[in-house]
XYZ file of C-alpha atoms in Angstrom:
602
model
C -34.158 47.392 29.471
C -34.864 50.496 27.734
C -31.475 53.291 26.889
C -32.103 56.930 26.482
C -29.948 59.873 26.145
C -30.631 62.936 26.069
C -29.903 65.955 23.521
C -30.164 69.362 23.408
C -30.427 70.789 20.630
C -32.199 74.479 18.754
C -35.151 72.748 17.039
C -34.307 74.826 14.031
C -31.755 72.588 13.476
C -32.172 68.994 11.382
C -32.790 66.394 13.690
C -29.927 63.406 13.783
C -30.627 60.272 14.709
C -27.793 58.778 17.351
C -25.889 55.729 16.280
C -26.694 52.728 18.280
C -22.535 52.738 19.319
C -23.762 56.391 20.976
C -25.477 54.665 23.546
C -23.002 51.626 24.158
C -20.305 54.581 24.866
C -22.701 56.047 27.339
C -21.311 55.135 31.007
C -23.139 53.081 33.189
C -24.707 55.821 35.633
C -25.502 57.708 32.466
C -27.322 55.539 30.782
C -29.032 54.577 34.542
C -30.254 58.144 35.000
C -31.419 58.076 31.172
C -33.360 55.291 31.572
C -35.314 56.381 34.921
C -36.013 60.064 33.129
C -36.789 58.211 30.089
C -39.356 55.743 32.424
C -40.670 59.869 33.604
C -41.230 61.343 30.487
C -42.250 58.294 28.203
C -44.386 55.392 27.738
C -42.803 52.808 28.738
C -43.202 49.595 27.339
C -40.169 47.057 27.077
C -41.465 45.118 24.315
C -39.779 41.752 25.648
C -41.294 39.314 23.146
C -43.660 41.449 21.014
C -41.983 45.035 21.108
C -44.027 47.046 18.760
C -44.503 51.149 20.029
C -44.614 53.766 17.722
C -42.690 57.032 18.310
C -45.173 60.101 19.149
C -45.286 63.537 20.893
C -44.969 67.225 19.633
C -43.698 70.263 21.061
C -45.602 73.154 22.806
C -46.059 76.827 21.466
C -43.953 78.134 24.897
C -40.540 77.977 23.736
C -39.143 77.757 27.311
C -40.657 74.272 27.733
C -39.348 71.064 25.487
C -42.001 69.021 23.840
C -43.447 65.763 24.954
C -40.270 63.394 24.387
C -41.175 60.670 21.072
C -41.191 57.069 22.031
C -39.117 55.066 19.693
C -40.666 52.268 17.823
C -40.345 48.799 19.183
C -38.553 45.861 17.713
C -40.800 43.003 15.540
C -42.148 40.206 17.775
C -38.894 37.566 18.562
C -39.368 34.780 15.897
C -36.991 31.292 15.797
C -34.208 33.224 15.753
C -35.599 36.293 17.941
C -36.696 39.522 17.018
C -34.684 42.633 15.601
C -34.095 45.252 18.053
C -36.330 48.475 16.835
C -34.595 52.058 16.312
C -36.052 54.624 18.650
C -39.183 57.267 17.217
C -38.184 60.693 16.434
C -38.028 63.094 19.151
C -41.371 65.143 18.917
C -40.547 68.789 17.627
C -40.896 71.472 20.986
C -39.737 75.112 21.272
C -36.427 76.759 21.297
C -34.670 74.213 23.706
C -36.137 70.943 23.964
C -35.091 67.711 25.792
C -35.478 64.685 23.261
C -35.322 61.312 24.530
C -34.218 58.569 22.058
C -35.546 55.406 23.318
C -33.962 51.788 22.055
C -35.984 49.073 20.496
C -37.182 46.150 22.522
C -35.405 43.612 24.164
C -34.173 40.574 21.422
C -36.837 37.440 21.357
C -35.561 34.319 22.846
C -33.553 32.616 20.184
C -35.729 29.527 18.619
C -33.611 26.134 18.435
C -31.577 26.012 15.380
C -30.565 22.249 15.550
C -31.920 20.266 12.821
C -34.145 17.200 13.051
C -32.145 14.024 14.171
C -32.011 12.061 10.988
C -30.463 8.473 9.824
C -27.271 9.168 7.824
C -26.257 12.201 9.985
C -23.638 10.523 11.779
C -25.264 10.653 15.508
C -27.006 7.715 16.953
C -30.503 8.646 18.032
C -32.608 6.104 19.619
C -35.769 8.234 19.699
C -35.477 7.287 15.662
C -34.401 3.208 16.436
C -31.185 3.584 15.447
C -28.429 1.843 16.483
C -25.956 3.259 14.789
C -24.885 6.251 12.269
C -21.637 5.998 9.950
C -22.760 9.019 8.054
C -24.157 7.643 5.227
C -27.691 6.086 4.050
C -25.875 2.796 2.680
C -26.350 -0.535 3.550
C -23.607 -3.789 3.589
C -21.294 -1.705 4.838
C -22.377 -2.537 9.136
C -25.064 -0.223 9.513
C -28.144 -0.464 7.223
C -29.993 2.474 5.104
C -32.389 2.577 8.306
C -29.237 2.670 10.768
C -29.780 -0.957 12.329
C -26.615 -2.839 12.954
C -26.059 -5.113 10.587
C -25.072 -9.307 11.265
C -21.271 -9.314 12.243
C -20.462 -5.808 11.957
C -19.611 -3.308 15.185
C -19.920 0.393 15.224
C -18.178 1.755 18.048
C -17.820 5.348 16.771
C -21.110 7.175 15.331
C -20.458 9.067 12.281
C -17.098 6.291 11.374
C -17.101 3.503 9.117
C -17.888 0.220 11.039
C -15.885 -3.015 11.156
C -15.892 -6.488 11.416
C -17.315 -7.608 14.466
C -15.135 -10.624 15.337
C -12.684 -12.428 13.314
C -13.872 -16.046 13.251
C -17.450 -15.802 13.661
C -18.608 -17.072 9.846
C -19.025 -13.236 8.426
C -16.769 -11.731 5.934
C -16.915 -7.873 7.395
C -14.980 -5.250 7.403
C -11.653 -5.690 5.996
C -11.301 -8.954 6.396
C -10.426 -10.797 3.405
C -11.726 -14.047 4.333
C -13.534 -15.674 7.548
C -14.899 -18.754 7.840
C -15.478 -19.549 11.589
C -13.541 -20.846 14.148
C -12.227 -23.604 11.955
C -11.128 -21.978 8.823
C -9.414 -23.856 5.586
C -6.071 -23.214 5.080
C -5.254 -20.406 3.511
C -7.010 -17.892 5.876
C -5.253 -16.628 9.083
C -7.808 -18.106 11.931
C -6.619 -14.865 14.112
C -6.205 -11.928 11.581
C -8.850 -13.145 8.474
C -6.185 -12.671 6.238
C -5.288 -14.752 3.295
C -1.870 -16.546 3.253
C 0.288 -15.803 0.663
C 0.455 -18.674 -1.609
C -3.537 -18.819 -1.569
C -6.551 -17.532 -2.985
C -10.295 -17.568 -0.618
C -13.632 -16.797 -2.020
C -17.172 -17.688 -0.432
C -16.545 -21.432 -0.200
C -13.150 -21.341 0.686
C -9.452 -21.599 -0.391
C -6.645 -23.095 -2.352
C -3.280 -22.778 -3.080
C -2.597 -20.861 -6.312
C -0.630 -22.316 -9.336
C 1.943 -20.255 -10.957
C 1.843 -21.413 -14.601
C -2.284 -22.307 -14.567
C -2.702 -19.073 -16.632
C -5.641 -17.795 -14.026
C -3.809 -14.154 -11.822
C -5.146 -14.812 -8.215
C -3.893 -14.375 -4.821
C -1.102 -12.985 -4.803
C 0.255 -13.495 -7.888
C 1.013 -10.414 -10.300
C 0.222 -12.098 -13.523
C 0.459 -15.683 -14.830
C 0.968 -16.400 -18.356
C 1.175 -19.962 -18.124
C 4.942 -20.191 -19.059
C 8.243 -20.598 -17.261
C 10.105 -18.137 -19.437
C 11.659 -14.544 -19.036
C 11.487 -11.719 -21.129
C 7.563 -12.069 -21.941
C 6.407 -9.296 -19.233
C 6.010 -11.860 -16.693
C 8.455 -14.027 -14.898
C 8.204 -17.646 -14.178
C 7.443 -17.052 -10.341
C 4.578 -14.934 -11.875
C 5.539 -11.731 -11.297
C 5.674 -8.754 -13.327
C 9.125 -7.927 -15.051
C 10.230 -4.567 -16.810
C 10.698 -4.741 -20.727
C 13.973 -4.940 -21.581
C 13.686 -5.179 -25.111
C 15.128 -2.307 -26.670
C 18.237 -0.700 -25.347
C 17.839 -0.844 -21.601
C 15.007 -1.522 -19.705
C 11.405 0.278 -19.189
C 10.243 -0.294 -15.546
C 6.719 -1.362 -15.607
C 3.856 -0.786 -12.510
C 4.422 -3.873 -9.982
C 7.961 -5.059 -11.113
C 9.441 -3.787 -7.975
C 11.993 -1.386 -9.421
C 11.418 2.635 -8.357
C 13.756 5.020 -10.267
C 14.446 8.541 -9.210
C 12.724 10.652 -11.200
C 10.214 8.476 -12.944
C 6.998 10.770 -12.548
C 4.813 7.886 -13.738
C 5.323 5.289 -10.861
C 5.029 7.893 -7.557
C 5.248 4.513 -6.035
C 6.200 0.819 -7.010
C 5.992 -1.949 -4.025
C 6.685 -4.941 -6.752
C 2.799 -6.553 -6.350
C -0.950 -5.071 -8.063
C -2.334 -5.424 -4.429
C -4.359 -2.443 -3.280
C -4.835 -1.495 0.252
C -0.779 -1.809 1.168
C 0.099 2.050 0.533
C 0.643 1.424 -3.417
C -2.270 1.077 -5.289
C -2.179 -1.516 -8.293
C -1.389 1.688 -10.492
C 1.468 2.274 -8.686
C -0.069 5.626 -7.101
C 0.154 6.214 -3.427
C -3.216 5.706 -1.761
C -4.835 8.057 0.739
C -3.495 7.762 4.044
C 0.050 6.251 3.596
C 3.359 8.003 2.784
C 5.729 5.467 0.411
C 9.588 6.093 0.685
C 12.094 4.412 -1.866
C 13.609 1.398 -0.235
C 16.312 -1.121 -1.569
C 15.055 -4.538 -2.345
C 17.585 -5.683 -0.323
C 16.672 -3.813 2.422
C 16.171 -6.937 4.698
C 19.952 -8.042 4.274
C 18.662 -10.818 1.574
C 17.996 -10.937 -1.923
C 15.072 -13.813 -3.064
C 15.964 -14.372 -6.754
C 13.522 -16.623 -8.512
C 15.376 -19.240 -10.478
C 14.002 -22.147 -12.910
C 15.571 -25.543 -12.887
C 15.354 -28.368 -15.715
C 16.431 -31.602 -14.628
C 18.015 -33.585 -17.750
C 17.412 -37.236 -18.516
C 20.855 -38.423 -18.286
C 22.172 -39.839 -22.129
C 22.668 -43.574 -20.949
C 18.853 -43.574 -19.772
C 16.301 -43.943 -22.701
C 15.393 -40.985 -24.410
C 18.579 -39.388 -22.350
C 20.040 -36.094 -22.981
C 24.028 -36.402 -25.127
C 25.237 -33.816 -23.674
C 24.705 -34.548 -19.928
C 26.269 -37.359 -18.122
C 29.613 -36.762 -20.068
C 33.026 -38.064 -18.309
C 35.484 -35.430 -20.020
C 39.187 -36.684 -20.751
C 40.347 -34.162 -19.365
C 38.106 -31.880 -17.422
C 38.704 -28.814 -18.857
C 37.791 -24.824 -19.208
C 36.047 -24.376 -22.919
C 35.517 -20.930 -23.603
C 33.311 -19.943 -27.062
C 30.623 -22.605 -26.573
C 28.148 -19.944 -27.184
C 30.440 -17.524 -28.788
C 33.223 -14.962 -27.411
C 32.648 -12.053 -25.155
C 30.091 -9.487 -25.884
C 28.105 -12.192 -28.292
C 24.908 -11.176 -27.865
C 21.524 -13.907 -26.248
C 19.531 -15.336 -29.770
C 15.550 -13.690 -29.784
C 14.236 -15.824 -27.600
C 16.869 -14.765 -24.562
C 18.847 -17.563 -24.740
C 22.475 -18.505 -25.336
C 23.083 -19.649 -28.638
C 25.476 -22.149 -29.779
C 28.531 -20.980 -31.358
C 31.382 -24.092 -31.079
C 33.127 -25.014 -33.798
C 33.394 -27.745 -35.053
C 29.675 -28.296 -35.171
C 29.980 -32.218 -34.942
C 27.720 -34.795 -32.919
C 30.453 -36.247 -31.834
C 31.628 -35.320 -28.377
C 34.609 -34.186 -27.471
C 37.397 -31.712 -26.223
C 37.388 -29.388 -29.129
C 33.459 -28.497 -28.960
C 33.385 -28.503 -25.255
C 32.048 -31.951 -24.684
C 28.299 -30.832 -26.379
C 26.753 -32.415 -29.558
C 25.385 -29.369 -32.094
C 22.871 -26.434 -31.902
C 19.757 -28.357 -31.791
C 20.610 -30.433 -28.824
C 22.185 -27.574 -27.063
C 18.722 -25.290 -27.636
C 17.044 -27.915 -24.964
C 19.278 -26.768 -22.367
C 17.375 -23.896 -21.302
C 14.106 -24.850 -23.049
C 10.944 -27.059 -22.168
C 11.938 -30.561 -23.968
C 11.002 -34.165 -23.631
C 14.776 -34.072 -21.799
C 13.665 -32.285 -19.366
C 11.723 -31.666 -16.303
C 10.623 -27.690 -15.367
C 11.288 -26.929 -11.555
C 10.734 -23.585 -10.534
C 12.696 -22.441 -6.982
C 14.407 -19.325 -5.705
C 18.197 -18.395 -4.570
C 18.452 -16.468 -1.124
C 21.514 -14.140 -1.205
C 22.345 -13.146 2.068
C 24.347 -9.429 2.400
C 27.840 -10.887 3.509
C 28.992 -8.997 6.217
C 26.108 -7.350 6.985
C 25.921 -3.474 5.897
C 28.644 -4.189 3.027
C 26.803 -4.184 -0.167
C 27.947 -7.527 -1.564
C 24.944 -10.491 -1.730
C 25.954 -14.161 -1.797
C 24.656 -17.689 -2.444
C 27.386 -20.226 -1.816
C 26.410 -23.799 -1.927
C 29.407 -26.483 -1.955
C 27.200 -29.424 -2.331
C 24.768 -27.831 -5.247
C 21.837 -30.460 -5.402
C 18.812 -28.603 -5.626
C 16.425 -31.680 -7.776
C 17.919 -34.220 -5.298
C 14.110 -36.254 -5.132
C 12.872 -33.865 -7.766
C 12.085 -33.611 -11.464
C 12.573 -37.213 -12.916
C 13.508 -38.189 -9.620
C 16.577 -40.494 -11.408
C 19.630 -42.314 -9.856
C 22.697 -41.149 -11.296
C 25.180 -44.053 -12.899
C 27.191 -43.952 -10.057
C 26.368 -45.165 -6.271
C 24.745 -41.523 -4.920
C 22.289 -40.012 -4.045
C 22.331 -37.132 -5.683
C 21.231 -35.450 -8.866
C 23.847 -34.189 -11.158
C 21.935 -33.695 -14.315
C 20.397 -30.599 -14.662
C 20.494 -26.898 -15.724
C 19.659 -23.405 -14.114
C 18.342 -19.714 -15.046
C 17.776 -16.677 -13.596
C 17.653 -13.031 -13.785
C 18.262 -9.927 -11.660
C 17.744 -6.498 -12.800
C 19.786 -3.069 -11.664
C 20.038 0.216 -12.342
C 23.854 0.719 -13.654
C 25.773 3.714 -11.368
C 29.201 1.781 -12.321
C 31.394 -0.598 -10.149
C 29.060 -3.244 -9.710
C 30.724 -6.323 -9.664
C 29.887 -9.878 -9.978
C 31.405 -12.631 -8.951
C 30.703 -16.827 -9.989
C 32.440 -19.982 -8.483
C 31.685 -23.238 -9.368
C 30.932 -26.076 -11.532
C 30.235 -26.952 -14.555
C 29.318 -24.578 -17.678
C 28.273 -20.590 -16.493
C 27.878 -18.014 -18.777
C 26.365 -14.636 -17.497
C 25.077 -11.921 -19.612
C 24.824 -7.852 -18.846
C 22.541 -6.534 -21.415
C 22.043 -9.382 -23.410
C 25.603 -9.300 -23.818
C 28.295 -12.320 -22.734
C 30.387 -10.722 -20.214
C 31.337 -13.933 -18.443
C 32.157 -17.414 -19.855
C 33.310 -20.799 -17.610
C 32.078 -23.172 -19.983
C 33.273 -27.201 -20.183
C 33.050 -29.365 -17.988
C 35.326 -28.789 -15.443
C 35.896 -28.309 -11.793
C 35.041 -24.891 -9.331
C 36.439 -22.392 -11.086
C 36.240 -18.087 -10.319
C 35.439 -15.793 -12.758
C 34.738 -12.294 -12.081
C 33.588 -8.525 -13.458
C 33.533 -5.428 -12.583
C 31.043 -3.256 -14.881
C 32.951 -0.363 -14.850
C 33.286 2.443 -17.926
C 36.091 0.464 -19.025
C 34.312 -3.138 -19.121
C 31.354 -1.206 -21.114
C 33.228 0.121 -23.676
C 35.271 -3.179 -23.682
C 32.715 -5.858 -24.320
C 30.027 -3.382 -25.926
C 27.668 -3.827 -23.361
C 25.936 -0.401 -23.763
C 25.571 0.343 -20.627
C 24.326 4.286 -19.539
C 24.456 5.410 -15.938
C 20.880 5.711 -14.593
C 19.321 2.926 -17.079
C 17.890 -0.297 -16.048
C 19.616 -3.457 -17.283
C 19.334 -7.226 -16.899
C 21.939 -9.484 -15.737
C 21.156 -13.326 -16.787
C 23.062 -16.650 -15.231
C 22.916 -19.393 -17.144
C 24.544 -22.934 -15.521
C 24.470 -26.700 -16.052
C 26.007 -29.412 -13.779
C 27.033 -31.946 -16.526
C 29.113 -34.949 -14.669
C 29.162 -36.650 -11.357
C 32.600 -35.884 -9.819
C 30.493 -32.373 -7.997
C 28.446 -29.319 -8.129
C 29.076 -26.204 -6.514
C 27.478 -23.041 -7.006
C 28.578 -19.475 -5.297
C 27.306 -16.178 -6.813
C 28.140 -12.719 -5.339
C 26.258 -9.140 -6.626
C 27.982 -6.507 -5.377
C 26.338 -3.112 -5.668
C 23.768 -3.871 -7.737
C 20.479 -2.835 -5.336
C 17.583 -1.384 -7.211
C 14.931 0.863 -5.127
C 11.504 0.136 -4.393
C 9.057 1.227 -2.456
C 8.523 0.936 0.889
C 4.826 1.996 2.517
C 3.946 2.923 5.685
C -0.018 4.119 7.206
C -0.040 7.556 8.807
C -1.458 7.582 11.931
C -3.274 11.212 12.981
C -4.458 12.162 9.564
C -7.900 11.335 9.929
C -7.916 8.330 7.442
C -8.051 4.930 8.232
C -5.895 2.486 6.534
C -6.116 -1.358 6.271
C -3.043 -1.717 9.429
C -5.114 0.831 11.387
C -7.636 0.051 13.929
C -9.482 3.955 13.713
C -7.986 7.588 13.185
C -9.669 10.380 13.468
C -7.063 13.133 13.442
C -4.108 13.645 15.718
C -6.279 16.608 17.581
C -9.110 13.786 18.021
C -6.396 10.659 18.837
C -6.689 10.969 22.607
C -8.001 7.461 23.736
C -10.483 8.797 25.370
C -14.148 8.085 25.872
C -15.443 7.592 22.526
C -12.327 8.296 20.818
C -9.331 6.689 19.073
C -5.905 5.836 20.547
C -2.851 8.101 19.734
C -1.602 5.005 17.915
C -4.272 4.233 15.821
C -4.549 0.514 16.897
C -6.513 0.981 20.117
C -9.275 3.415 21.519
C -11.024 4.606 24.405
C -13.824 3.374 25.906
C -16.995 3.484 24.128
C -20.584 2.240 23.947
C -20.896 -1.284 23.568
C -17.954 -2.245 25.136
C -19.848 -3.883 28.018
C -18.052 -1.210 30.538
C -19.924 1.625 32.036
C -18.383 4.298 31.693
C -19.802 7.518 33.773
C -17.495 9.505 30.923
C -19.631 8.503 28.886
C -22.676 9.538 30.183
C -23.723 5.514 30.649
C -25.625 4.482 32.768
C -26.053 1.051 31.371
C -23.313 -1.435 28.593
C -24.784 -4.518 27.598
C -21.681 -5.223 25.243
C -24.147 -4.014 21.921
C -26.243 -1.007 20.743
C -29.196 -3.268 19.509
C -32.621 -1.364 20.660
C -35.029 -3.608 22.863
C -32.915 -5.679 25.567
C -33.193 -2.589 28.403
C -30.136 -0.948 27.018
C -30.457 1.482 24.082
C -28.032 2.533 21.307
C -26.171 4.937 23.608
C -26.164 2.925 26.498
C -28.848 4.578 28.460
C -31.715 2.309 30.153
C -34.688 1.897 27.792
C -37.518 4.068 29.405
C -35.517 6.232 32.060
C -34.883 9.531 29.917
């Protein structure tokens, strides 16, 4: 449609051209009756696609009577994205009083289509271009090829989202499964989830239990220097352990222990496994929040402990010091020196009785001298390496206080040498024990050790209890408070990490019993959890696309990220959808395309 106004104006006057927003303030009936005298007095052309008139017309000599009214110039032909409306011509120049009529441009050209060419890697499944399916990208081995054809044992449900595994158990490793082998798979990998058991390790051809010890990291293990010792950055259950070398302890990425404030661990779950919230550099990984957690969090403690059973001293090649009858059983304090002696380089007790003599007896504490007494917690011909672990369960519940209590203490019964004892039993009652725990020191935590025979537990490398001889159950506690500290030297300072060590041997037949309390001495690590609605999906999640986007709708993902809606390919047609045909896939060529419409209908 074409506006006009009209103007009056003395021609001696400089002509002004009106604004466009003039004529858009104009009321309707206005700009009606301008556009019928403007149809009168001009020429009239509209200009709809190709709108090209050029303004004209000049004023007569008589004064009294306006000029011929200039047509305005019309707007460029429409293009793709349609033409530019043209400015109206320049009234033509009459007498005294003149009418000028300001015509508008042509109409706009019909807007060309803007959408860009359908092409593979764009994230929309287009079967005009064979595809049959689009997860954004151009690369292939990931379910959908570099020409966007599904790929063997993959499924792409949602264009434009990374595709997954098809079908745990069908023979194809997709996805994130981490192994998958068929319907039959080896042990080692879950037949329902494709996950590998802990314990084992799966490659192409299959799995196998891993050997702490073997000196080769896999599965599950955090490291695995071939060695069943402490203190050497991995433990003997082949985990990693901080450094406790110098005056406390340095935490180290995957040994389980978080401390407030440590900027370089954001997060710490006590493994080097990626894809569980804390990446193996201990950073928290896209998608998952991590929140400090105690270890003990579960109302149990799993301490890893290493057992070496003894050949008994009236077998060949026996141990002297094990298998002693004592006359009298008796408490022997200062077997490895008094209170606040410190562990020798290597971690372990060293042997402090006087008088050094290889004779046994009461005064030494029923042992031999140094050298035989460095096998006790050492690999030796004597002995037999068992590795095992110590559940403390929190006793009552919510309290604080973790125990093991074991009144019949057998743990290499049909293990180790697998000996008979000299008496009629069946049990094993040669053998020692190790293990360490590690805490960060607030003050008050107290420990607590019942039993039989020698015990000697060190805080900080430091002897802060001692129920040595052989002897029957016997209590010993301590409290590490500021007192106890400054007391035995331990050099304790609140906030520090610090390693408590247990050190036992069951010596004689007459019984073994074994009860340790920690009370108070939780350490933090970290707990991780996926976040479902922020658009990333995590190993735990099915799909996420955003909490807007989580509606479990057609074509979308659940509002708990471990179901969705219906979608093509499910083998349901869904009129939401727009189907009008679900053969269960989105492979081109069996009547049913890539977006479930019937091949050769559109």
């Amino acid at each position: 449609m074409w506006e006009s106004k009209i103007a009056r104006r003395n021609v001696t006057e400089p002509f002004s051209r009106p604004s466009p927003m003039s004529y858009e303030s104009s009321s309707p009936k206005a700009l009606l009756a301008l556009a019928v005298l403007s149809c009168c007095c001009s020429s009239n052309n509209p200009g709809a696609d190709t709108s090209s008139l050029a303004g004209s017309g000049g004023g007569p000599t008589d004064p009294s009577v306006g000029g011929t009214a200039g047509t305005g110039a019309g707007g460029d032909s429409g293009s793709t994205a349609g033409g530019t409306a043209g400015q109206g011509g320049t009234g033509g120049q009459g007498g005294t009083t003149v009418v000028v009529v300001m015509s508008s441009g042509g109409d706009s050209g019909t807007a060309g289509d803007m959408t860009a060419p359908s092409v593979c890697g764009d994230g929309k499944v287009d079967p005009k271009l064979k595809e049959e399916c689009d997860d954004g990208n151009v690369a292939s081995m990931d379910g959908c090829s570099e020409t966007c054809t599904l790929e063997s044992g993959w499924s792409c449900p949602f264009p434009g989202v990374a595709c997954e595994a098809a079908k745990c158990g069908d023979g194809i490793r997709a996805g994130k499964e981490a192994c998958d082998f068929g319907a039959t798979p080896p042990d080692g990998c879950d037949p329902t989830t494709c996950t590998v058991a802990p314990g084992y390790a799966c490659d192409a051809t299959g799995c196998h239990l891993t050997v702490c010890g073997d000196k080769v990291t896999e599965g599950s293990e955090g490291c695995d220097d071939g060695n069943d010792n402490w203190g050497d950055g991995c433990t003997p259950d082949c985990n990693r352990e901080p450094d406790c070398s110098g005056a406390s302890c340095t935490t180290t990425c995957g040994d389980g222990l978080l401390l407030p404030g440590n900027t370089t661990e954001p997060c710490d779950d006590g493994n080097d496994a990626a894809g569980d919230g804390c990446s193996p550099t201990c950073a928290v990984e896209p998608g998952y929040v991590c929140m400090p957690a105690s270890q003990a969090a579960t109302g149990q403690l799993l301490l890893p402990v290493v057992y070496r059973d003894m050949i008994k001293r009236q077998d060949p090649g026996g141990h002297p010091n094990f298998e002693v009858t004592p006359m009298p059983p008796m408490l022997f304090t200062g077997i490895v020196g008094p209170l606040g002696t410190p562990l020798d380089m290597d971690g372990k007790p060293a042997y402090a009785a006087t008088p050094t003599t290889d004779t046994i007896n009461a005064t030494n504490g029923w042992t031999t001298n140094a050298t035989d007494f460095s096998t006790w917690f050492r690999d030796s011909d004597y002995s037999k390496t068992v590795l095992d672990s110590l559940t403390l369960t929190e006793t009552p519940p919510g309290s604080g206080a973790f125990v093991f209590a074991e009144t019949q203490f057998f743990p290499l019964d049909g293990r180790g040498w697998n000996d008979v004892p000299i008496v009629t039993s069946a049990h094993n009652y040669s053998f020692t024990s190790e293990l360490h725990y590690w805490f960060q020191w607030a003050g008050g935590e107290v420990l607590t050790f019942f039993g039989d025979d020698d015990v000697w537990v060190f805080v900080n490398k430091k002897l802060a209890v001692d129920i040595g001889g052989i002897h029957g159950p016997i209590t010993q506690s301590v409290t590490l408070d500021d007192a106890t500290n400054t007391q035995l030297g331990l050099g304790l300072v609140q906030g520090s990490v610090y390693e408590i060590a247990v050190f036992q041997a069951e010596r004689h037949v007459t019984g073994s019993q074994y009860e340790l309390t920690l009370e108070g001495f939780n350490v933090g690590r970290s707990e991780c959890t996926s976040v479902c609605g922020d658009g990333i999906v995590t190993p735990d999640e099915l799909c996420d696309e955003g909490a807007d986007q989580n509606t479990g709708g057609y074509g979308h993902c659940a509002p708990d990220c471990k179901t969705r809606g219906g979608f093509c390919g499910d083998g349901i047609v869904q009129p939401e959808g727009h189907e009008d045909c679900d053969d269960g896939n989105t492979v081109l060529g069996d009547g049913c395309d890539s977006t479930c419409r019937k091949e050769g209908v559109r």
